[in-house]
Amino acid sequence: MLTLADWHCIQPAMNNHKPIRKAVFPVAGLGTRFLPATKAIPKELLPIVDRPLIQYAVDEAREAGIEQMIFVTGRGKTAIVEHFDKAFELETTMEERGKDLSVLDPTRATPGDIITVRQQVPLGLGHAIWCARAIVGDEPFAILLPDEMMVGEPGCMAQMVNAYNEVGGNLISVLEVPHDEVSSYGVIDPGESRGALTEVKGLVEKPAVKDAPSNKIVSGRYILQPEVMRTLETQGKGAGGEIQLTDAMARMIGNQPFNAVTFEGRRFDCGSKLGFVEATLGLAMEREDMGEEVRAMARRLLGD
Ligand code: G1P
């Protein structure tokens, strides 16, 4: 069994694939499904227990050895950057009062590790990723959609980086959903499988249930080669009238290796209210500091 420390060591040393140093987080969405909560607060800052959603995604990327976080933001999203900034007044006051500052550790970033670009018009996920092209440059990079909360040991991105170290190329994380739910997602046409890896023969964004090539959906984690930026440059509108990342990836298949990694762990769809509540309950129940009480509370609420 590999420890987390091993994962970090393995990444740069194991082979000739360029290491994954940068991750893009599309966080420009309006969060309309969570109104009115998200009128003045970015959806990505809504907390699951005591950490905002974006923190879980950044922690997952850091655990995978990724150093530079690129947020694709929009208007009204500056609080996300504040979250990862030094809060001088807060820290000084806490220090004076003898409070434990380590609760702020996950929010600390080295200057240059958190970078933002603006997506000025909401043209879709593919367009959001393309907005980061100058910062990504000519190297493979990761994408994490913070709405999708992936809980695993190691985390989803660490599992993907591990697979990437073996096979390189382009990787997307997938998981299976009931067939009648596929039209909310990107869906893969699977080829041969080897362990957690499955060849991707095709990709389609939000297909009708009857047209879906499988029930293996794209679950919001990607490792892509920089060529995707050039493909996005010429990508027309797709499902929902938006420039879709899935469509650009589909055009790369055949020219570049493309594999799916079946994620081992649990996924919470925090883009929906139900998924958000499920994540809150699920994580609270597992916490060492409160799990027992939360489970007892849930039993009381159920009248058991
Ligand atoms: C996006 C992607 C889709 C993916 C999904 C995962 O869709 O376009 O391929 O399956 O995230 O949550 P969205 O949820 O933005 O409509």
PDB file of N, CA and C in Angstrom, residues 232-277:
ATOM      1  N   LEU A 232      -9.829  23.674 -28.509  1.00  0.00           N
ATOM      2  CA  LEU A 232     -10.920  24.532 -28.004  1.00  0.00           C
ATOM      3  C   LEU A 232     -11.040  25.830 -28.804  1.00  0.00           C
ATOM      4  N   GLU A 233      -9.923  26.272 -29.318  1.00  0.00           N
ATOM      5  CA  GLU A 233      -9.875  27.507 -30.112  1.00  0.00           C
ATOM      6  C   GLU A 233     -10.923  27.473 -31.243  1.00  0.00           C
ATOM      7  N   THR A 234     -11.103  26.293 -31.809  1.00  0.00           N
ATOM      8  CA  THR A 234     -11.997  26.183 -32.970  1.00  0.00           C
ATOM      9  C   THR A 234     -13.270  25.406 -32.636  1.00  0.00           C
ATOM     10  N   GLN A 235     -13.534  25.244 -31.341  1.00  0.00           N
ATOM     11  CA  GLN A 235     -14.684  24.427 -30.947  1.00  0.00           C
ATOM     12  C   GLN A 235     -15.997  25.220 -31.053  1.00  0.00           C
ATOM     13  N   GLY A 236     -16.932  24.691 -31.828  1.00  0.00           N
ATOM     14  CA  GLY A 236     -18.237  25.342 -31.949  1.00  0.00           C
ATOM     15  C   GLY A 236     -19.119  25.002 -30.758  1.00  0.00           C
ATOM     16  N   LYS A 237     -20.291  25.597 -30.729  1.00  0.00           N
ATOM     17  CA  LYS A 237     -21.217  25.343 -29.616  1.00  0.00           C
ATOM     18  C   LYS A 237     -21.794  23.924 -29.695  1.00  0.00           C
ATOM     19  N   GLY A 238     -22.043  23.345 -28.544  1.00  0.00           N
ATOM     20  CA  GLY A 238     -22.603  21.998 -28.485  1.00  0.00           C
ATOM     21  C   GLY A 238     -23.850  21.978 -27.609  1.00  0.00           C
ATOM     22  N   ALA A 239     -23.942  20.936 -26.766  1.00  0.00           N
ATOM     23  CA  ALA A 239     -25.118  20.771 -25.897  1.00  0.00           C
ATOM     24  C   ALA A 239     -25.395  22.068 -25.130  1.00  0.00           C
ATOM     25  N   GLY A 240     -26.662  22.437 -25.057  1.00  0.00           N
ATOM     26  CA  GLY A 240     -27.064  23.632 -24.315  1.00  0.00           C
ATOM     27  C   GLY A 240     -26.590  24.928 -24.946  1.00  0.00           C
ATOM     28  N   GLY A 241     -26.114  24.869 -26.191  1.00  0.00           N
ATOM     29  CA  GLY A 241     -25.624  26.073 -26.869  1.00  0.00           C
ATOM     30  C   GLY A 241     -24.303  26.563 -26.300  1.00  0.00           C
ATOM     31  N   GLU A 242     -23.575  25.672 -25.580  1.00  0.00           N
ATOM     32  CA  GLU A 242     -22.327  26.079 -24.925  1.00  0.00           C
ATOM     33  C   GLU A 242     -21.116  25.423 -25.583  1.00  0.00           C
ATOM     34  N   ILE A 243     -19.956  26.050 -25.427  1.00  0.00           N
ATOM     35  CA  ILE A 243     -18.712  25.442 -25.914  1.00  0.00           C
ATOM     36  C   ILE A 243     -18.302  24.386 -24.888  1.00  0.00           C
ATOM     37  N   GLN A 244     -18.385  23.140 -25.309  1.00  0.00           N
ATOM     38  CA  GLN A 244     -18.230  22.027 -24.372  1.00  0.00           C
ATOM     39  C   GLN A 244     -16.813  21.460 -24.411  1.00  0.00           C
ATOM     40  N   LEU A 245     -16.249  21.252 -23.227  1.00  0.00           N
ATOM     41  CA  LEU A 245     -14.939  20.600 -23.131  1.00  0.00           C
ATOM     42  C   LEU A 245     -15.008  19.191 -23.710  1.00  0.00           C
ATOM     43  N   THR A 246     -16.116  18.507 -23.412  1.00  0.00           N
ATOM     44  CA  THR A 246     -16.279  17.127 -23.890  1.00  0.00           C
ATOM     45  C   THR A 246     -16.150  17.052 -25.415  1.00  0.00           C
ATOM     46  N   ASP A 247     -16.739  18.006 -26.126  1.00  0.00           N
ATOM     47  CA  ASP A 247     -16.687  17.987 -27.591  1.00  0.00           C
ATOM     48  C   ASP A 247     -15.246  18.161 -28.090  1.00  0.00           C
ATOM     49  N   ALA A 248     -14.502  19.043 -27.435  1.00  0.00           N
ATOM     50  CA  ALA A 248     -13.103  19.257 -27.844  1.00  0.00           C
ATOM     51  C   ALA A 248     -12.290  17.985 -27.578  1.00  0.00           C
ATOM     52  N   MET A 249     -12.528  17.355 -26.429  1.00  0.00           N
ATOM     53  CA  MET A 249     -11.796  16.115 -26.120  1.00  0.00           C
ATOM     54  C   MET A 249     -12.147  15.041 -27.138  1.00  0.00           C
ATOM     55  N   ALA A 250     -13.418  14.974 -27.503  1.00  0.00           N
ATOM     56  CA  ALA A 250     -13.854  13.952 -28.467  1.00  0.00           C
ATOM     57  C   ALA A 250     -13.097  14.109 -29.783  1.00  0.00           C
ATOM     58  N   ARG A 251     -12.811  15.342 -30.167  1.00  0.00           N
ATOM     59  CA  ARG A 251     -12.084  15.574 -31.433  1.00  0.00           C
ATOM     60  C   ARG A 251     -10.614  15.169 -31.331  1.00  0.00           C
ATOM     61  N   MET A 252     -10.105  15.086 -30.109  1.00  0.00           N
ATOM     62  CA  MET A 252      -8.687  14.714 -29.949  1.00  0.00           C
ATOM     63  C   MET A 252      -8.472  13.199 -29.999  1.00  0.00           C
ATOM     64  N   ILE A 253      -9.575  12.457 -29.763  1.00  0.00           N
ATOM     65  CA  ILE A 253      -9.441  10.993 -29.738  1.00  0.00           C
ATOM     66  C   ILE A 253      -8.999  10.518 -31.127  1.00  0.00           C
ATOM     67  N   GLY A 254      -8.010   9.634 -31.156  1.00  0.00           N
ATOM     68  CA  GLY A 254      -7.468   9.193 -32.445  1.00  0.00           C
ATOM     69  C   GLY A 254      -6.125   9.859 -32.706  1.00  0.00           C
ATOM     70  N   ASN A 255      -6.014  11.129 -32.299  1.00  0.00           N
ATOM     71  CA  ASN A 255      -4.732  11.820 -32.474  1.00  0.00           C
ATOM     72  C   ASN A 255      -3.866  11.701 -31.228  1.00  0.00           C
ATOM     73  N   GLN A 256      -4.527  11.468 -30.109  1.00  0.00           N
ATOM     74  CA  GLN A 256      -3.815  11.441 -28.830  1.00  0.00           C
ATOM     75  C   GLN A 256      -4.375  10.304 -27.986  1.00  0.00           C
ATOM     76  N   PRO A 257      -3.522   9.676 -27.142  1.00  0.00           N
ATOM     77  CA  PRO A 257      -4.057   8.635 -26.257  1.00  0.00           C
ATOM     78  C   PRO A 257      -5.088   9.201 -25.280  1.00  0.00           C
ATOM     79  N   PHE A 258      -6.182   8.495 -25.096  1.00  0.00           N
ATOM     80  CA  PHE A 258      -7.252   8.930 -24.213  1.00  0.00           C
ATOM     81  C   PHE A 258      -7.729   7.753 -23.379  1.00  0.00           C
ATOM     82  N   ASN A 259      -7.623   7.879 -22.087  1.00  0.00           N
ATOM     83  CA  ASN A 259      -8.076   6.802 -21.201  1.00  0.00           C
ATOM     84  C   ASN A 259      -8.936   7.351 -20.078  1.00  0.00           C
ATOM     85  N   ALA A 260      -9.780   6.457 -19.552  1.00  0.00           N
ATOM     86  CA  ALA A 260     -10.596   6.806 -18.392  1.00  0.00           C
ATOM     87  C   ALA A 260     -10.053   6.069 -17.181  1.00  0.00           C
ATOM     88  N   VAL A 261     -10.108   6.722 -16.033  1.00  0.00           N
ATOM     89  CA  VAL A 261      -9.720   6.095 -14.766  1.00  0.00           C
ATOM     90  C   VAL A 261     -10.986   5.936 -13.941  1.00  0.00           C
ATOM     91  N   THR A 262     -11.317   4.708 -13.585  1.00  0.00           N
ATOM     92  CA  THR A 262     -12.491   4.502 -12.741  1.00  0.00           C
ATOM     93  C   THR A 262     -12.114   4.872 -11.313  1.00  0.00           C
ATOM     94  N   PHE A 263     -12.804   5.871 -10.802  1.00  0.00           N
ATOM     95  CA  PHE A 263     -12.480   6.407  -9.480  1.00  0.00           C
ATOM     96  C   PHE A 263     -12.903   5.429  -8.385  1.00  0.00           C
ATOM     97  N   GLU A 264     -11.982   5.189  -7.468  1.00  0.00           N
ATOM     98  CA  GLU A 264     -12.314   4.362  -6.300  1.00  0.00           C
ATOM     99  C   GLU A 264     -12.574   5.278  -5.129  1.00  0.00           C
ATOM    100  N   GLY A 265     -13.816   5.394  -4.740  1.00  0.00           N
ATOM    101  CA  GLY A 265     -14.160   6.278  -3.638  1.00  0.00           C
ATOM    102  C   GLY A 265     -15.609   6.697  -3.766  1.00  0.00           C
ATOM    103  N   ARG A 266     -15.955   7.772  -3.048  1.00  0.00           N
ATOM    104  CA  ARG A 266     -17.340   8.237  -3.094  1.00  0.00           C
ATOM    105  C   ARG A 266     -17.426   9.598  -3.740  1.00  0.00           C
ATOM    106  N   ARG A 267     -18.515   9.816  -4.444  1.00  0.00           N
ATOM    107  CA  ARG A 267     -18.700  11.085  -5.130  1.00  0.00           C
ATOM    108  C   ARG A 267     -19.997  11.718  -4.649  1.00  0.00           C
ATOM    109  N   PHE A 268     -19.940  13.021  -4.353  1.00  0.00           N
ATOM    110  CA  PHE A 268     -21.142  13.763  -3.990  1.00  0.00           C
ATOM    111  C   PHE A 268     -21.344  14.854  -5.038  1.00  0.00           C
ATOM    112  N   ASP A 269     -22.524  14.915  -5.589  1.00  0.00           N
ATOM    113  CA  ASP A 269     -22.829  15.935  -6.589  1.00  0.00           C
ATOM    114  C   ASP A 269     -23.254  17.213  -5.869  1.00  0.00           C
ATOM    115  N   CYS A 270     -22.286  18.042  -5.515  1.00  0.00           N
ATOM    116  CA  CYS A 270     -22.588  19.248  -4.749  1.00  0.00           C
ATOM    117  C   CYS A 270     -23.111  20.383  -5.627  1.00  0.00           C
ATOM    118  N   GLY A 271     -23.346  20.097  -6.896  1.00  0.00           N
ATOM    119  CA  GLY A 271     -24.011  21.061  -7.764  1.00  0.00           C
ATOM    120  C   GLY A 271     -25.520  21.017  -7.560  1.00  0.00           C
ATOM    121  N   SER A 272     -25.999  19.999  -6.841  1.00  0.00           N
ATOM    122  CA  SER A 272     -27.438  19.902  -6.560  1.00  0.00           C
ATOM    123  C   SER A 272     -27.659  20.008  -5.055  1.00  0.00           C
ATOM    124  N   LYS A 273     -28.828  20.486  -4.675  1.00  0.00           N
ATOM    125  CA  LYS A 273     -29.096  20.677  -3.240  1.00  0.00           C
ATOM    126  C   LYS A 273     -29.043  19.350  -2.486  1.00  0.00           C
ATOM    127  N   LEU A 274     -29.637  18.310  -3.109  1.00  0.00           N
ATOM    128  CA  LEU A 274     -29.645  17.013  -2.431  1.00  0.00           C
ATOM    129  C   LEU A 274     -28.226  16.487  -2.220  1.00  0.00           C
ATOM    130  N   GLY A 275     -27.416  16.596  -3.263  1.00  0.00           N
ATOM    131  CA  GLY A 275     -26.026  16.134  -3.172  1.00  0.00           C
ATOM    132  C   GLY A 275     -25.262  16.918  -2.124  1.00  0.00           C
ATOM    133  N   PHE A 276     -25.554  18.194  -2.033  1.00  0.00           N
ATOM    134  CA  PHE A 276     -24.887  19.066  -1.067  1.00  0.00           C
ATOM    135  C   PHE A 276     -25.230  18.630   0.365  1.00  0.00           C
ATOM    136  N   VAL A 277     -26.503  18.377   0.587  1.00  0.00           N
ATOM    137  CA  VAL A 277     -26.933  17.943   1.924  1.00  0.00           C
ATOM    138  C   VAL A 277     -26.323  16.569   2.244  1.00  0.00           C
TER     139      VAL A 277
END
